[in-house]
mmCIF file of C-alpha atoms in Angstrom:
data_model
loop_
_atom_site.group_PDB
_atom_site.id
_atom_site.type_symbol
_atom_site.label_atom_id
_atom_site.label_comp_id
_atom_site.label_asym_id
_atom_site.label_seq_id
_atom_site.Cartn_x
_atom_site.Cartn_y
_atom_site.Cartn_z
ATOM 1 C CA MET A 1 0.000 0.000 0.000
ATOM 2 C CA GLY A 2 1.128 3.530 -0.704
ATOM 3 C CA THR A 3 2.055 6.030 1.993
ATOM 4 C CA VAL A 4 -0.652 8.653 2.577
ATOM 5 C CA ILE A 5 0.864 12.134 2.951
ATOM 6 C CA MET A 6 -1.226 15.197 3.808
ATOM 7 C CA HIS A 7 0.484 18.147 2.154
ATOM 8 C CA ASN A 8 0.105 21.851 1.509
ATOM 9 C CA VAL A 9 1.837 25.193 1.542
ATOM 10 C CA VAL A 10 0.922 26.937 4.809
ATOM 11 C CA SER A 11 1.416 30.209 6.682
ATOM 12 C CA VAL A 12 3.234 30.149 10.017
ATOM 13 C CA ASP A 13 -0.121 30.506 11.787
ATOM 14 C CA GLY A 14 -1.589 27.495 10.029
ATOM 15 C CA PHE A 15 -3.610 28.829 7.085
ATOM 16 C CA ILE A 16 -3.543 27.558 3.487
ATOM 17 C CA ALA A 17 -5.555 30.496 2.106
ATOM 18 C CA ASP A 18 -7.266 33.636 3.315
ATOM 19 C CA GLU A 19 -11.022 33.987 3.845
ATOM 20 C CA ASN A 20 -11.513 34.653 0.108
ATOM 21 C CA ASP A 21 -9.414 31.623 -0.911
ATOM 22 C CA GLY A 22 -6.512 33.897 -1.857
ATOM 23 C CA VAL A 23 -3.038 32.480 -1.271
ATOM 24 C CA GLY A 24 -1.190 35.806 -1.205
ATOM 25 C CA PRO A 25 2.565 35.187 -0.868
ATOM 26 C CA LEU A 26 2.200 31.484 -0.032
ATOM 27 C CA HIS A 27 3.165 30.339 -3.528
ATOM 28 C CA GLU A 28 5.845 32.916 -4.330
ATOM 29 C CA TRP A 29 8.643 30.443 -3.543
ATOM 30 C CA TYR A 30 7.488 28.342 -6.502
ATOM 31 C CA PHE A 31 8.819 31.083 -8.798
ATOM 32 C CA ASN A 32 11.745 32.690 -6.942
ATOM 33 C CA GLY A 33 14.524 30.307 -7.997
ATOM 34 C CA ASP A 34 16.316 29.083 -11.077
ATOM 35 C CA THR A 35 15.829 25.299 -10.747
ATOM 36 C CA PRO A 36 12.843 23.588 -12.421
ATOM 37 C CA ILE A 37 11.027 21.118 -10.180
ATOM 38 C CA THR A 38 10.754 18.579 -12.993
ATOM 39 C CA GLU A 39 12.459 18.047 -16.301
ATOM 40 C CA GLY A 40 10.866 20.185 -18.987
ATOM 41 C CA ASP A 41 9.369 22.739 -16.599
ATOM 42 C CA ASP A 42 10.619 25.457 -18.920
ATOM 43 C CA GLN A 43 8.005 24.276 -21.392
ATOM 44 C CA HIS A 44 5.225 23.087 -19.066
ATOM 45 C CA ASP A 45 3.139 25.418 -16.927
ATOM 46 C CA HIS A 46 1.767 23.736 -13.780
ATOM 47 C CA SER A 47 0.573 26.932 -12.182
ATOM 48 C CA GLY A 48 -2.083 28.209 -14.530
ATOM 49 C CA THR A 49 -0.343 31.591 -14.515
ATOM 50 C CA GLY A 50 1.662 31.144 -17.698
ATOM 51 C CA THR A 51 4.819 30.752 -15.607
ATOM 52 C CA ALA A 52 6.533 27.412 -14.952
ATOM 53 C CA PHE A 53 7.667 26.447 -11.457
ATOM 54 C CA LYS A 54 11.286 27.353 -10.736
ATOM 55 C CA VAL A 55 12.479 27.135 -7.146
ATOM 56 C CA SER A 56 15.694 27.252 -5.155
ATOM 57 C CA ARG A 57 18.035 24.294 -5.556
ATOM 58 C CA ALA A 58 17.331 23.161 -1.978
ATOM 59 C CA SER A 59 13.566 23.193 -2.586
ATOM 60 C CA ALA A 60 13.952 21.394 -5.915
ATOM 61 C CA GLU A 61 16.008 18.622 -4.314
ATOM 62 C CA TYR A 62 13.224 18.142 -1.756
ATOM 63 C CA VAL A 63 10.152 18.602 -3.960
ATOM 64 C CA ARG A 64 11.300 16.687 -7.052
ATOM 65 C CA PRO A 65 11.540 13.172 -5.513
ATOM 66 C CA MET A 66 8.340 13.724 -3.543
ATOM 67 C CA TRP A 67 6.414 14.701 -6.666
ATOM 68 C CA GLU A 68 7.907 11.794 -8.611
ATOM 69 C CA SER A 69 6.705 9.356 -5.941
ATOM 70 C CA ILE A 70 3.076 10.485 -6.077
ATOM 71 C CA GLY A 71 0.589 8.289 -7.891
ATOM 72 C CA VAL A 72 -2.702 9.813 -6.740
ATOM 73 C CA ILE A 73 -3.892 13.187 -5.439
ATOM 74 C CA VAL A 74 -6.923 13.273 -3.130
ATOM 75 C CA MET A 75 -8.714 16.609 -2.979
ATOM 76 C CA GLY A 76 -12.023 18.196 -2.016
ATOM 77 C CA ARG A 77 -14.620 19.570 -4.407
ATOM 78 C CA ARG A 78 -13.832 23.149 -3.413
ATOM 79 C CA LEU A 79 -10.247 22.891 -4.670
ATOM 80 C CA PHE A 80 -11.366 20.970 -7.751
ATOM 81 C CA ASP A 81 -13.754 23.766 -8.676
ATOM 82 C CA GLN A 82 -11.195 26.494 -7.971
ATOM 83 C CA VAL A 83 -8.590 25.031 -10.345
ATOM 84 C CA ASN A 84 -11.084 23.239 -12.614
ATOM 85 C CA GLY A 85 -9.216 20.041 -11.861
ATOM 86 C CA TRP A 86 -6.125 21.483 -13.561
ATOM 87 C CA GLU A 87 -7.997 20.814 -16.816
ATOM 88 C CA GLY A 88 -7.445 17.094 -16.367
ATOM 89 C CA ARG A 89 -3.667 17.446 -15.998
ATOM 90 C CA PRO A 90 -2.677 17.324 -12.313
ATOM 91 C CA PRO A 91 0.739 18.797 -11.452
ATOM 92 C CA THR A 92 1.915 15.363 -10.373
ATOM 93 C CA GLY A 93 0.602 11.816 -10.293
ATOM 94 C CA ASP A 94 -1.552 9.909 -12.762
ATOM 95 C CA HIS A 95 -4.890 9.907 -10.959
ATOM 96 C CA VAL A 96 -7.063 12.222 -8.854
ATOM 97 C CA VAL A 97 -9.767 11.279 -6.362
ATOM 98 C CA VAL A 98 -12.256 14.044 -5.529
ATOM 99 C CA VAL A 99 -14.350 13.884 -2.353
ATOM 100 C CA SER A 100 -17.725 15.345 -3.308
ATOM 101 C CA HIS A 101 -21.443 14.726 -3.002
ATOM 102 C CA ARG A 102 -21.776 15.993 -6.565
ATOM 103 C CA PRO A 103 -20.693 13.892 -9.562
ATOM 104 C CA LYS A 104 -18.026 14.816 -12.058
ATOM 105 C CA PRO A 105 -19.301 17.577 -14.370
ATOM 106 C CA ALA A 106 -20.922 16.132 -17.462
ATOM 107 C CA GLY A 107 -18.476 15.916 -20.349
ATOM 108 C CA TRP A 108 -15.539 17.155 -18.291
ATOM 109 C CA HIS A 109 -12.256 15.767 -19.698
ATOM 110 C CA PRO A 110 -13.437 12.155 -20.131
ATOM 111 C CA GLU A 111 -9.858 11.081 -20.881
ATOM 112 C CA ALA A 112 -8.608 12.104 -17.427
ATOM 113 C CA SER A 113 -8.401 9.589 -14.562
ATOM 114 C CA TYR A 114 -10.508 11.558 -12.077
ATOM 115 C CA HIS A 115 -12.760 9.670 -9.682
ATOM 116 C CA PHE A 116 -15.535 11.223 -7.566
ATOM 117 C CA VAL A 117 -16.551 9.624 -4.254
ATOM 118 C CA ASP A 118 -18.700 10.957 -1.410
ATOM 119 C CA ASP A 119 -16.805 9.613 1.619
ATOM 120 C CA VAL A 120 -13.250 10.168 2.884
ATOM 121 C CA ALA A 121 -12.643 6.497 3.722
ATOM 122 C CA ALA A 122 -13.868 5.499 0.260
ATOM 123 C CA ALA A 123 -11.566 8.129 -1.220
ATOM 124 C CA ILE A 124 -8.494 6.613 0.424
ATOM 125 C CA ASP A 125 -9.601 3.091 -0.545
ATOM 126 C CA LYS A 126 -9.930 4.196 -4.177
ATOM 127 C CA ALA A 127 -6.616 6.042 -4.027
ATOM 128 C CA GLN A 128 -4.843 2.965 -2.652
ATOM 129 C CA GLU A 129 -6.352 0.874 -5.446
ATOM 130 C CA LEU A 130 -5.062 3.321 -8.069
ATOM 131 C CA ALA A 131 -1.696 4.094 -6.477
ATOM 132 C CA GLY A 132 -0.344 0.611 -5.874
ATOM 133 C CA GLU A 133 2.940 1.189 -4.038
ATOM 134 C CA ARG A 134 3.151 4.871 -4.983
ATOM 135 C CA THR A 135 2.446 7.766 -2.626
ATOM 136 C CA ILE A 136 -1.024 9.236 -2.087
ATOM 137 C CA SER A 137 -0.989 13.022 -1.657
ATOM 138 C CA VAL A 138 -3.930 14.433 0.318
ATOM 139 C CA ALA A 139 -4.559 18.151 -0.123
ATOM 140 C CA ALA A 140 -4.876 19.883 3.248
ATOM 141 C CA GLY A 141 -8.028 21.769 4.234
ATOM 142 C CA ASP A 142 -11.463 20.573 5.298
ATOM 143 C CA VAL A 143 -11.368 17.246 3.448
ATOM 144 C CA GLY A 144 -7.731 16.657 4.353
ATOM 145 C CA GLY A 145 -8.544 17.349 7.995
ATOM 146 C CA GLN A 146 -11.366 14.797 7.895
ATOM 147 C CA ILE A 147 -9.022 12.181 6.418
ATOM 148 C CA PHE A 148 -6.417 13.011 9.070
ATOM 149 C CA ALA A 149 -8.972 12.818 11.910
ATOM 150 C CA ALA A 150 -10.104 9.425 10.611
ATOM 151 C CA GLY A 151 -6.582 8.082 11.168
ATOM 152 C CA LEU A 152 -5.939 7.551 7.456
ATOM 153 C CA VAL A 153 -2.854 9.796 7.102
ATOM 154 C CA ASP A 154 0.674 8.428 7.585
ATOM 155 C CA GLU A 155 2.676 11.651 7.270
ATOM 156 C CA VAL A 156 2.073 15.402 7.397
ATOM 157 C CA ALA A 157 4.134 17.572 5.016
ATOM 158 C CA MET A 158 4.145 21.354 5.297
ATOM 159 C CA ASP A 159 5.835 23.985 3.138
ATOM 160 C CA VAL A 160 5.854 26.774 5.738
ATOM 161 C CA VAL A 161 6.040 30.315 4.370
ATOM 162 C CA PRO A 162 7.009 33.240 6.660
ATOM 163 C CA VAL A 163 3.696 35.100 6.584
ATOM 164 C CA VAL A 164 0.896 35.477 9.155
ATOM 165 C CA PHE A 165 -2.646 35.421 7.740
ATOM 166 C CA GLY A 166 -4.582 35.823 10.989
ATOM 167 C CA SER A 167 -7.652 34.112 9.561
ATOM 168 C CA GLY A 168 -8.745 32.054 6.589
ATOM 169 C CA ARG A 169 -8.775 28.375 5.618
ATOM 170 C CA ARG A 170 -6.919 26.204 8.103
ATOM 171 C CA TYR A 171 -4.441 23.504 7.132
ATOM 172 C CA PHE A 172 -6.309 20.938 9.241
ATOM 173 C CA GLY A 173 -9.779 22.318 8.478
ATOM 174 C CA GLY A 174 -12.218 22.101 11.365
ATOM 175 C CA ILE A 175 -10.461 19.244 13.150
ATOM 176 C CA ARG A 176 -11.034 19.030 16.904
ATOM 177 C CA GLY A 177 -9.093 17.382 19.702
ATOM 178 C CA GLN A 178 -5.401 16.729 20.170
ATOM 179 C CA HIS A 179 -3.397 14.710 17.657
ATOM 180 C CA LEU A 180 0.294 14.014 18.136
ATOM 181 C CA LEU A 181 2.952 13.922 15.443
ATOM 182 C CA GLU A 182 6.476 12.522 15.712
ATOM 183 C CA GLU A 183 9.553 14.739 15.565
ATOM 184 C CA PRO A 184 10.091 16.089 12.021
ATOM 185 C CA HIS A 185 12.155 13.603 10.018
ATOM 186 C CA VAL A 186 12.645 16.083 7.150
ATOM 187 C CA VAL A 187 13.677 19.721 7.651
ATOM 188 C CA VAL A 188 14.802 21.588 4.517
ATOM 189 C CA GLN A 189 15.408 25.329 4.345
ATOM 190 C CA GLY A 190 14.482 26.786 0.964
ATOM 191 C CA ASP A 191 14.236 30.405 -0.155
ATOM 192 C CA ARG A 192 11.290 31.950 1.760
ATOM 193 C CA VAL A 193 9.987 28.472 2.639
ATOM 194 C CA LEU A 194 10.727 25.767 5.207
ATOM 195 C CA HIS A 195 9.890 22.202 4.189
ATOM 196 C CA LEU A 196 8.837 19.919 7.054
ATOM 197 C CA LYS A 197 7.664 16.303 7.253
ATOM 198 C CA PHE A 198 6.240 14.568 10.310
ATOM 199 C CA ALA A 199 5.106 10.978 10.799
ATOM 200 C CA VAL A 200 1.715 10.695 12.468
ATOM 201 C CA ARG A 201 1.931 9.175 15.943
ATOM 202 C CA ARG A 202 -0.505 6.281 16.116
ATOM 203 C CA ARG A 203 -2.727 5.987 19.161
ATOM 204 C CA THR A 204 -2.086 2.933 21.312
ATOM 205 C CA ASP A 205 -5.225 3.032 23.479
#
């Protein structure tokens, strides 16, 4: 089974977007370096801005193998609608699972391997089926928080940007209660970003 990693860029006070879904400076580090994340990034635009991702060398050395390991992205319907599912071409991985009570839009990119399910446990089951031994990347936010609270996440990955939002959309959504993580086993300093990875501490009671 593939490792399930909850991942997102996040402010130092724990927000992945402001109250209007704006990301402000959170994604600036994707464009402040001279090293493409993947081969051919000079020609391929992942961002939807007309600009390819180019990051610092330290960030590229961290992000590149992580992206290459991903087989499936799991996301909520809100993010899907915001980016229109990246027009059927996710930035990494071969498949996407969308947690939604609404079906895939009629006629939307029938060639793309996008699967719509209405339950977080079913989403991870489908992702494991599609991923094989590859990594499953869970987008943080409300759906990611539900998957985390259900005990279905193995690792938490944060790209922490030095900005304070004060309010907005939280990395862990509306999760309640205390959940322990292990000490970070990855700490990488990029340019205007700190990459962190934590294993989730499993409950023993």
